[in-house]
Amino acid sequence: DSGVTQTPKHLITATGQRVTLRCSPRSGDLSVYWYQQSLDQGLQFLIQYYNGEERAKGNILERFSAQQFPDLHSELNLSSLELGDSALYFCASSVEAGAGEQFFGPGTRLTVL
Amino acid sequence: GENVEQHPSTLSVQEGDSAVIKCTYSDSASNYFPWYKQELGKRPQLIIDIRSNVGEKKDQRIAVTLNKTAKHFSLHITETQPEDSAVYFCAASIAGSARQLTFGSGTQLTVLP
């Protein structure tokens, strides 16, 4: 157990819908990262927040957005869902703002039908 | 930006043999190189990392080597065991910077009993 929690574990929805994925970082970690892992694909970095502020942005679609709240938990919002958005979404956290060990949560498996 | 290439994409070895996975990176400024292991259906977990001020690092049966001149680094697993079967991801970044981890595409390692 990495100490990072994600909810829900599974999510099944329809095209065009909107969903919210939630992540709670390890106690004391200020950075939260979101990754997308499609079937048989690697880890694609989406976005990072550090202490409530957006720190870095990767290949995140405009239909996706995220935020980090004062209690440091983070939410990833996915809207106008398409079949291709079906993937495993991981949240990770770290103490540092920059590169260093990242602790991954168990992931949320999103299925868009 | 950084580009990380990882080879091979699949690797099968007999139990007890060694396994080597190689990665190359494009940005000579990168100085932090972690390796993550992801078992089927589970979260990625850091197994070893190296910073560019050293050329090799070992942890029991796992070792990582780094050649900064050639911009490549490798993961070596000796005396492989069935529980080593997983997908392994290399990554590169710049420690202390806002540069995010760029992951390789992953190697599916299968250890045959």
PDB file of C-alpha atoms in Angstrom:
ATOM      1  CA  ASP A   1       0.000   0.000   0.000  1.00  0.00           C
ATOM      2  CA  SER A   2       1.586   3.264  -1.170  1.00  0.00           C
ATOM      3  CA  GLY A   3      -0.606   5.490   0.990  1.00  0.00           C
ATOM      4  CA  VAL A   4      -2.168   7.112  -2.073  1.00  0.00           C
ATOM      5  CA  THR A   5      -5.881   6.474  -2.429  1.00  0.00           C
ATOM      6  CA  GLN A   6      -8.067   6.794  -5.481  1.00  0.00           C
ATOM      7  CA  THR A   7     -11.789   6.542  -5.917  1.00  0.00           C
ATOM      8  CA  PRO A   8     -13.689   5.065  -7.521  1.00  0.00           C
ATOM      9  CA  LYS A   9     -11.860   1.883  -8.419  1.00  0.00           C
ATOM     10  CA  HIS A  10     -14.012   1.256 -11.475  1.00  0.00           C
ATOM     11  CA  LEU A  11     -16.203   3.577 -13.476  1.00  0.00           C
ATOM     12  CA  ILE A  12     -18.427   2.679 -16.399  1.00  0.00           C
ATOM     13  CA  THR A  13     -20.160   5.427 -18.290  1.00  0.00           C
ATOM     14  CA  ALA A  14     -21.426   6.401 -21.719  1.00  0.00           C
ATOM     15  CA  THR A  15     -20.007   8.597 -24.432  1.00  0.00           C
ATOM     16  CA  GLY A  16     -20.672  12.270 -23.935  1.00  0.00           C
ATOM     17  CA  GLN A  17     -20.844  11.995 -20.168  1.00  0.00           C
ATOM     18  CA  ARG A  18     -18.692  13.668 -17.521  1.00  0.00           C
ATOM     19  CA  VAL A  19     -16.916  11.949 -14.640  1.00  0.00           C
ATOM     20  CA  THR A  20     -14.750  12.966 -11.710  1.00  0.00           C
ATOM     21  CA  LEU A  21     -11.852  10.916 -10.400  1.00  0.00           C
ATOM     22  CA  ARG A  22     -10.571  11.578  -6.920  1.00  0.00           C
ATOM     23  CA  CYS A  23      -7.121  11.185  -5.410  1.00  0.00           C
ATOM     24  CA  SER A  24      -5.759  11.622  -1.904  1.00  0.00           C
ATOM     25  CA  PRO A  25      -1.971  11.837  -1.693  1.00  0.00           C
ATOM     26  CA  ARG A  26       0.231  10.319   0.977  1.00  0.00           C
ATOM     27  CA  SER A  27       0.334  12.230   4.200  1.00  0.00           C
ATOM     28  CA  GLY A  28       2.860  15.023   3.851  1.00  0.00           C
ATOM     29  CA  ASP A  29       3.114  14.888   0.062  1.00  0.00           C
ATOM     30  CA  LEU A  30       2.425  18.200  -1.640  1.00  0.00           C
ATOM     31  CA  SER A  31       2.655  17.099  -5.279  1.00  0.00           C
ATOM     32  CA  VAL A  32      -0.039  15.204  -7.119  1.00  0.00           C
ATOM     33  CA  TYR A  33       0.371  13.840 -10.628  1.00  0.00           C
ATOM     34  CA  TRP A  34      -2.202  12.351 -12.971  1.00  0.00           C
ATOM     35  CA  TYR A  35      -1.356   9.734 -15.585  1.00  0.00           C
ATOM     36  CA  GLN A  36      -3.348   7.923 -18.238  1.00  0.00           C
ATOM     37  CA  GLN A  37      -2.511   4.337 -19.154  1.00  0.00           C
ATOM     38  CA  SER A  38      -4.388   2.948 -22.105  1.00  0.00           C
ATOM     39  CA  LEU A  39      -4.468  -0.753 -22.941  1.00  0.00           C
ATOM     40  CA  ASP A  40      -0.962  -1.986 -23.684  1.00  0.00           C
ATOM     41  CA  GLN A  41       0.333   1.556 -23.482  1.00  0.00           C
ATOM     42  CA  GLY A  42       2.812   3.275 -21.288  1.00  0.00           C
ATOM     43  CA  LEU A  43       2.179   5.966 -18.747  1.00  0.00           C
ATOM     44  CA  GLN A  44       1.180   9.278 -20.255  1.00  0.00           C
ATOM     45  CA  PHE A  45       1.636  12.251 -17.965  1.00  0.00           C
ATOM     46  CA  LEU A  46      -1.412  14.495 -17.860  1.00  0.00           C
ATOM     47  CA  ILE A  47      -0.912  17.175 -15.222  1.00  0.00           C
ATOM     48  CA  GLN A  48       0.787  17.978 -11.921  1.00  0.00           C
ATOM     49  CA  TYR A  49      -0.283  20.097  -8.989  1.00  0.00           C
ATOM     50  CA  TYR A  50       1.965  21.248  -6.191  1.00  0.00           C
ATOM     51  CA  ASN A  51       0.466  22.665  -3.018  1.00  0.00           C
ATOM     52  CA  GLY A  52      -2.687  23.732  -4.792  1.00  0.00           C
ATOM     53  CA  GLU A  53      -1.095  25.244  -7.866  1.00  0.00           C
ATOM     54  CA  GLU A  54      -0.757  23.772 -11.323  1.00  0.00           C
ATOM     55  CA  ARG A  55       2.919  22.930 -11.745  1.00  0.00           C
ATOM     56  CA  ALA A  56       3.211  21.191 -15.080  1.00  0.00           C
ATOM     57  CA  LYS A  57       0.976  20.112 -17.895  1.00  0.00           C
ATOM     58  CA  GLY A  58       1.499  17.209 -20.223  1.00  0.00           C
ATOM     59  CA  ASN A  59      -0.638  15.768 -22.986  1.00  0.00           C
ATOM     60  CA  ILE A  60      -3.915  16.622 -21.325  1.00  0.00           C
ATOM     61  CA  LEU A  61      -6.915  17.147 -23.565  1.00  0.00           C
ATOM     62  CA  GLU A  62      -8.945  20.334 -23.298  1.00  0.00           C
ATOM     63  CA  ARG A  63     -11.920  18.169 -22.286  1.00  0.00           C
ATOM     64  CA  PHE A  64      -9.981  17.187 -19.175  1.00  0.00           C
ATOM     65  CA  SER A  65      -9.287  19.398 -16.195  1.00  0.00           C
ATOM     66  CA  ALA A  66      -7.975  18.968 -12.702  1.00  0.00           C
ATOM     67  CA  GLN A  67      -7.569  20.805  -9.458  1.00  0.00           C
ATOM     68  CA  GLN A  68      -5.958  20.354  -6.077  1.00  0.00           C
ATOM     69  CA  PHE A  69      -7.856  21.453  -3.012  1.00  0.00           C
ATOM     70  CA  PRO A  70      -6.558  23.039   0.217  1.00  0.00           C
ATOM     71  CA  ASP A  71      -6.535  19.640   1.916  1.00  0.00           C
ATOM     72  CA  LEU A  72      -4.270  18.526  -0.976  1.00  0.00           C
ATOM     73  CA  HIS A  73      -6.625  15.979  -2.459  1.00  0.00           C
ATOM     74  CA  SER A  74      -7.037  16.272  -6.201  1.00  0.00           C
ATOM     75  CA  GLU A  75      -9.776  15.666  -8.696  1.00  0.00           C
ATOM     76  CA  LEU A  76      -9.513  14.922 -12.406  1.00  0.00           C
ATOM     77  CA  ASN A  77     -12.568  15.883 -14.400  1.00  0.00           C
ATOM     78  CA  LEU A  78     -13.169  14.220 -17.751  1.00  0.00           C
ATOM     79  CA  SER A  79     -15.968  15.588 -19.915  1.00  0.00           C
ATOM     80  CA  SER A  80     -17.569  14.848 -23.285  1.00  0.00           C
ATOM     81  CA  LEU A  81     -16.189  11.350 -22.918  1.00  0.00           C
ATOM     82  CA  GLU A  82     -15.216   9.368 -25.986  1.00  0.00           C
ATOM     83  CA  LEU A  83     -14.591   5.661 -26.422  1.00  0.00           C
ATOM     84  CA  GLY A  84     -10.865   6.374 -26.632  1.00  0.00           C
ATOM     85  CA  ASP A  85     -10.857   7.801 -23.134  1.00  0.00           C
ATOM     86  CA  SER A  86     -11.271   4.302 -21.741  1.00  0.00           C
ATOM     87  CA  ALA A  87      -8.111   3.719 -19.747  1.00  0.00           C
ATOM     88  CA  LEU A  88      -6.581   3.279 -16.348  1.00  0.00           C
ATOM     89  CA  TYR A  89      -6.032   6.623 -14.658  1.00  0.00           C
ATOM     90  CA  PHE A  90      -3.344   6.756 -12.022  1.00  0.00           C
ATOM     91  CA  CYS A  91      -2.681   9.399  -9.468  1.00  0.00           C
ATOM     92  CA  ALA A  92       0.747   9.653  -7.890  1.00  0.00           C
ATOM     93  CA  SER A  93       2.159  11.828  -5.166  1.00  0.00           C
ATOM     94  CA  SER A  94       5.546  12.959  -4.014  1.00  0.00           C
ATOM     95  CA  VAL A  95       7.073  15.202  -1.411  1.00  0.00           C
ATOM     96  CA  GLU A  96       9.000  17.269  -3.899  1.00  0.00           C
ATOM     97  CA  ALA A  97       7.764  19.537  -6.658  1.00  0.00           C
ATOM     98  CA  GLY A  98      10.423  18.257  -9.016  1.00  0.00           C
ATOM     99  CA  ALA A  99      11.646  14.855 -10.031  1.00  0.00           C
ATOM    100  CA  GLY A 100      11.870  12.263  -7.310  1.00  0.00           C
ATOM    101  CA  GLU A 101      10.162   9.085  -6.231  1.00  0.00           C
ATOM    102  CA  GLN A 102       6.491   9.102  -7.039  1.00  0.00           C
ATOM    103  CA  PHE A 103       4.074   6.879  -5.146  1.00  0.00           C
ATOM    104  CA  PHE A 104       1.223   5.639  -7.268  1.00  0.00           C
ATOM    105  CA  GLY A 105      -2.330   5.005  -6.225  1.00  0.00           C
ATOM    106  CA  PRO A 106      -4.226   1.866  -7.258  1.00  0.00           C
ATOM    107  CA  GLY A 107      -5.792   3.580 -10.239  1.00  0.00           C
ATOM    108  CA  THR A 108      -9.300   4.135 -11.537  1.00  0.00           C
ATOM    109  CA  ARG A 109     -10.355   2.009 -14.465  1.00  0.00           C
ATOM    110  CA  LEU A 110     -12.632   4.040 -16.714  1.00  0.00           C
ATOM    111  CA  THR A 111     -14.740   2.295 -19.321  1.00  0.00           C
ATOM    112  CA  VAL A 112     -16.641   4.431 -21.799  1.00  0.00           C
ATOM    113  CA  LEU A 113     -19.364   2.559 -23.680  1.00  0.00           C
TER     114      LEU A 113
ATOM    115  CA  GLY B   1      11.145  17.811 -24.818  1.00  0.00           C
ATOM    116  CA  GLU B   2      12.565  14.571 -23.512  1.00  0.00           C
ATOM    117  CA  ASN B   3      12.051  11.346 -25.438  1.00  0.00           C
ATOM    118  CA  VAL B   4      12.721   7.950 -23.881  1.00  0.00           C
ATOM    119  CA  GLU B   5      12.946   4.801 -25.937  1.00  0.00           C
ATOM    120  CA  GLN B   6      12.847   1.386 -24.274  1.00  0.00           C
ATOM    121  CA  HIS B   7      13.825  -2.011 -25.638  1.00  0.00           C
ATOM    122  CA  PRO B   8      12.816  -4.746 -25.888  1.00  0.00           C
ATOM    123  CA  SER B   9       9.051  -4.490 -25.638  1.00  0.00           C
ATOM    124  CA  THR B  10       8.827  -8.122 -24.540  1.00  0.00           C
ATOM    125  CA  LEU B  11      11.418 -10.353 -22.942  1.00  0.00           C
ATOM    126  CA  SER B  12      11.195 -13.978 -21.906  1.00  0.00           C
ATOM    127  CA  VAL B  13      13.897 -15.619 -19.816  1.00  0.00           C
ATOM    128  CA  GLN B  14      14.293 -18.891 -17.998  1.00  0.00           C
ATOM    129  CA  GLU B  15      14.143 -18.802 -14.232  1.00  0.00           C
ATOM    130  CA  GLY B  16      17.611 -18.184 -12.866  1.00  0.00           C
ATOM    131  CA  ASP B  17      18.856 -16.399 -15.977  1.00  0.00           C
ATOM    132  CA  SER B  18      19.572 -12.678 -16.180  1.00  0.00           C
ATOM    133  CA  ALA B  19      17.400 -10.065 -17.866  1.00  0.00           C
ATOM    134  CA  VAL B  20      18.530  -6.756 -19.303  1.00  0.00           C
ATOM    135  CA  ILE B  21      16.275  -3.901 -20.366  1.00  0.00           C
ATOM    136  CA  LYS B  22      17.712  -0.864 -22.112  1.00  0.00           C
ATOM    137  CA  CYS B  23      16.568   2.728 -22.433  1.00  0.00           C
ATOM    138  CA  THR B  24      17.897   5.713 -24.303  1.00  0.00           C
ATOM    139  CA  TYR B  25      17.030   9.328 -23.655  1.00  0.00           C
ATOM    140  CA  SER B  26      17.359  12.408 -25.795  1.00  0.00           C
ATOM    141  CA  ASP B  27      17.905  15.332 -23.419  1.00  0.00           C
ATOM    142  CA  SER B  28      21.468  15.502 -22.136  1.00  0.00           C
ATOM    143  CA  ALA B  29      20.243  17.638 -19.218  1.00  0.00           C
ATOM    144  CA  SER B  30      18.305  14.696 -17.743  1.00  0.00           C
ATOM    145  CA  ASN B  31      19.924  13.465 -14.556  1.00  0.00           C
ATOM    146  CA  TYR B  32      17.361  11.323 -12.753  1.00  0.00           C
ATOM    147  CA  PHE B  33      16.484   7.855 -14.047  1.00  0.00           C
ATOM    148  CA  PRO B  34      14.016   5.696 -12.129  1.00  0.00           C
ATOM    149  CA  TRP B  35      12.719   2.251 -12.962  1.00  0.00           C
ATOM    150  CA  TYR B  36       9.176   1.215 -12.103  1.00  0.00           C
ATOM    151  CA  LYS B  37       7.703  -2.281 -11.959  1.00  0.00           C
ATOM    152  CA  GLN B  38       4.033  -2.819 -12.678  1.00  0.00           C
ATOM    153  CA  GLU B  39       2.499  -6.199 -11.990  1.00  0.00           C
ATOM    154  CA  LEU B  40      -0.662  -7.096 -13.829  1.00  0.00           C
ATOM    155  CA  GLY B  41      -3.574  -4.994 -12.650  1.00  0.00           C
ATOM    156  CA  LYS B  42      -1.507  -3.196 -10.033  1.00  0.00           C
ATOM    157  CA  ARG B  43       0.125   0.166  -9.550  1.00  0.00           C
ATOM    158  CA  PRO B  44       3.620   1.018 -10.775  1.00  0.00           C
ATOM    159  CA  GLN B  45       6.187   0.839  -7.994  1.00  0.00           C
ATOM    160  CA  LEU B  46       9.674   2.286  -7.916  1.00  0.00           C
ATOM    161  CA  ILE B  47      12.269  -0.481  -7.751  1.00  0.00           C
ATOM    162  CA  ILE B  48      15.490   1.441  -8.235  1.00  0.00           C
ATOM    163  CA  ASP B  49      16.685   4.814  -9.429  1.00  0.00           C
ATOM    164  CA  ILE B  50      19.972   6.419 -10.363  1.00  0.00           C
ATOM    165  CA  ARG B  51      21.202   9.960 -10.613  1.00  0.00           C
ATOM    166  CA  SER B  52      23.796  11.032 -13.105  1.00  0.00           C
ATOM    167  CA  ASN B  53      26.544  11.526 -10.571  1.00  0.00           C
ATOM    168  CA  VAL B  54      26.974   7.740 -10.390  1.00  0.00           C
ATOM    169  CA  GLY B  55      27.437   5.154 -13.110  1.00  0.00           C
ATOM    170  CA  GLU B  56      25.954   2.124 -11.401  1.00  0.00           C
ATOM    171  CA  LYS B  57      23.695   1.274  -8.511  1.00  0.00           C
ATOM    172  CA  LYS B  58      22.817  -2.120  -7.085  1.00  0.00           C
ATOM    173  CA  ASP B  59      20.103  -3.408  -4.797  1.00  0.00           C
ATOM    174  CA  GLN B  60      20.284  -7.152  -4.253  1.00  0.00           C
ATOM    175  CA  ARG B  61      19.423  -8.793  -7.602  1.00  0.00           C
ATOM    176  CA  ILE B  62      18.699  -5.518  -9.359  1.00  0.00           C
ATOM    177  CA  ALA B  63      21.217  -3.103 -10.802  1.00  0.00           C
ATOM    178  CA  VAL B  64      21.027  -0.059 -13.016  1.00  0.00           C
ATOM    179  CA  THR B  65      23.876   1.283 -15.144  1.00  0.00           C
ATOM    180  CA  LEU B  66      24.082   4.697 -16.739  1.00  0.00           C
ATOM    181  CA  ASN B  67      26.188   5.874 -19.656  1.00  0.00           C
ATOM    182  CA  LYS B  68      25.795   9.637 -19.852  1.00  0.00           C
ATOM    183  CA  THR B  69      27.949   9.987 -22.923  1.00  0.00           C
ATOM    184  CA  ALA B  70      25.802   7.599 -24.902  1.00  0.00           C
ATOM    185  CA  LYS B  71      22.619   8.737 -23.137  1.00  0.00           C
ATOM    186  CA  HIS B  72      21.473   5.296 -22.233  1.00  0.00           C
ATOM    187  CA  PHE B  73      20.756   3.386 -19.063  1.00  0.00           C
ATOM    188  CA  SER B  74      19.925  -0.237 -18.394  1.00  0.00           C
ATOM    189  CA  LEU B  75      18.192  -2.389 -15.816  1.00  0.00           C
ATOM    190  CA  HIS B  76      19.826  -5.688 -14.950  1.00  0.00           C
ATOM    191  CA  ILE B  77      17.996  -8.400 -13.041  1.00  0.00           C
ATOM    192  CA  THR B  78      20.035 -11.419 -12.035  1.00  0.00           C
ATOM    193  CA  GLU B  79      18.837 -14.837 -10.891  1.00  0.00           C
ATOM    194  CA  THR B  80      15.361 -14.092 -12.169  1.00  0.00           C
ATOM    195  CA  GLN B  81      12.364 -15.560 -10.387  1.00  0.00           C
ATOM    196  CA  PRO B  82       8.750 -16.014 -11.520  1.00  0.00           C
ATOM    197  CA  GLU B  83       7.699 -13.098  -9.298  1.00  0.00           C
ATOM    198  CA  ASP B  84       9.897 -10.822 -11.396  1.00  0.00           C
ATOM    199  CA  SER B  85       7.370 -11.238 -14.209  1.00  0.00           C
ATOM    200  CA  ALA B  86       5.837  -7.791 -14.761  1.00  0.00           C
ATOM    201  CA  VAL B  87       6.013  -4.737 -16.976  1.00  0.00           C
ATOM    202  CA  TYR B  88       9.044  -2.581 -16.325  1.00  0.00           C
ATOM    203  CA  PHE B  89       9.125   1.118 -17.197  1.00  0.00           C
ATOM    204  CA  CYS B  90      12.159   3.331 -17.360  1.00  0.00           C
ATOM    205  CA  ALA B  91      11.873   7.090 -17.043  1.00  0.00           C
ATOM    206  CA  ALA B  92      14.005  10.202 -17.227  1.00  0.00           C
ATOM    207  CA  SER B  93      13.802  13.664 -15.760  1.00  0.00           C
ATOM    208  CA  ILE B  94      15.784  16.495 -14.270  1.00  0.00           C
ATOM    209  CA  ALA B  95      15.969  16.294 -10.501  1.00  0.00           C
ATOM    210  CA  GLY B  96      14.721  19.387  -8.712  1.00  0.00           C
ATOM    211  CA  SER B  97      13.196  20.874 -11.813  1.00  0.00           C
ATOM    212  CA  ALA B  98       9.640  21.156 -13.008  1.00  0.00           C
ATOM    213  CA  ARG B  99      10.458  18.661 -15.742  1.00  0.00           C
ATOM    214  CA  GLN B 100       8.171  15.726 -15.406  1.00  0.00           C
ATOM    215  CA  LEU B 101       9.080  12.086 -15.658  1.00  0.00           C
ATOM    216  CA  THR B 102       9.048  10.920 -19.252  1.00  0.00           C
ATOM    217  CA  PHE B 103       8.380   7.200 -19.306  1.00  0.00           C
ATOM    218  CA  GLY B 104       9.521   4.615 -21.788  1.00  0.00           C
ATOM    219  CA  SER B 105       6.929   2.411 -23.439  1.00  0.00           C
ATOM    220  CA  GLY B 106       7.527  -0.519 -21.094  1.00  0.00           C
ATOM    221  CA  THR B 107       8.963  -4.031 -21.264  1.00  0.00           C
ATOM    222  CA  GLN B 108       6.858  -7.076 -20.513  1.00  0.00           C
ATOM    223  CA  LEU B 109       9.212  -9.478 -18.735  1.00  0.00           C
ATOM    224  CA  THR B 110       8.148 -13.089 -18.429  1.00  0.00           C
ATOM    225  CA  VAL B 111      10.199 -15.463 -16.316  1.00  0.00           C
ATOM    226  CA  LEU B 112       9.558 -19.038 -17.339  1.00  0.00           C
ATOM    227  CA  PRO B 113       9.751 -21.678 -14.594  1.00  0.00           C
TER     228      PRO B 113
END
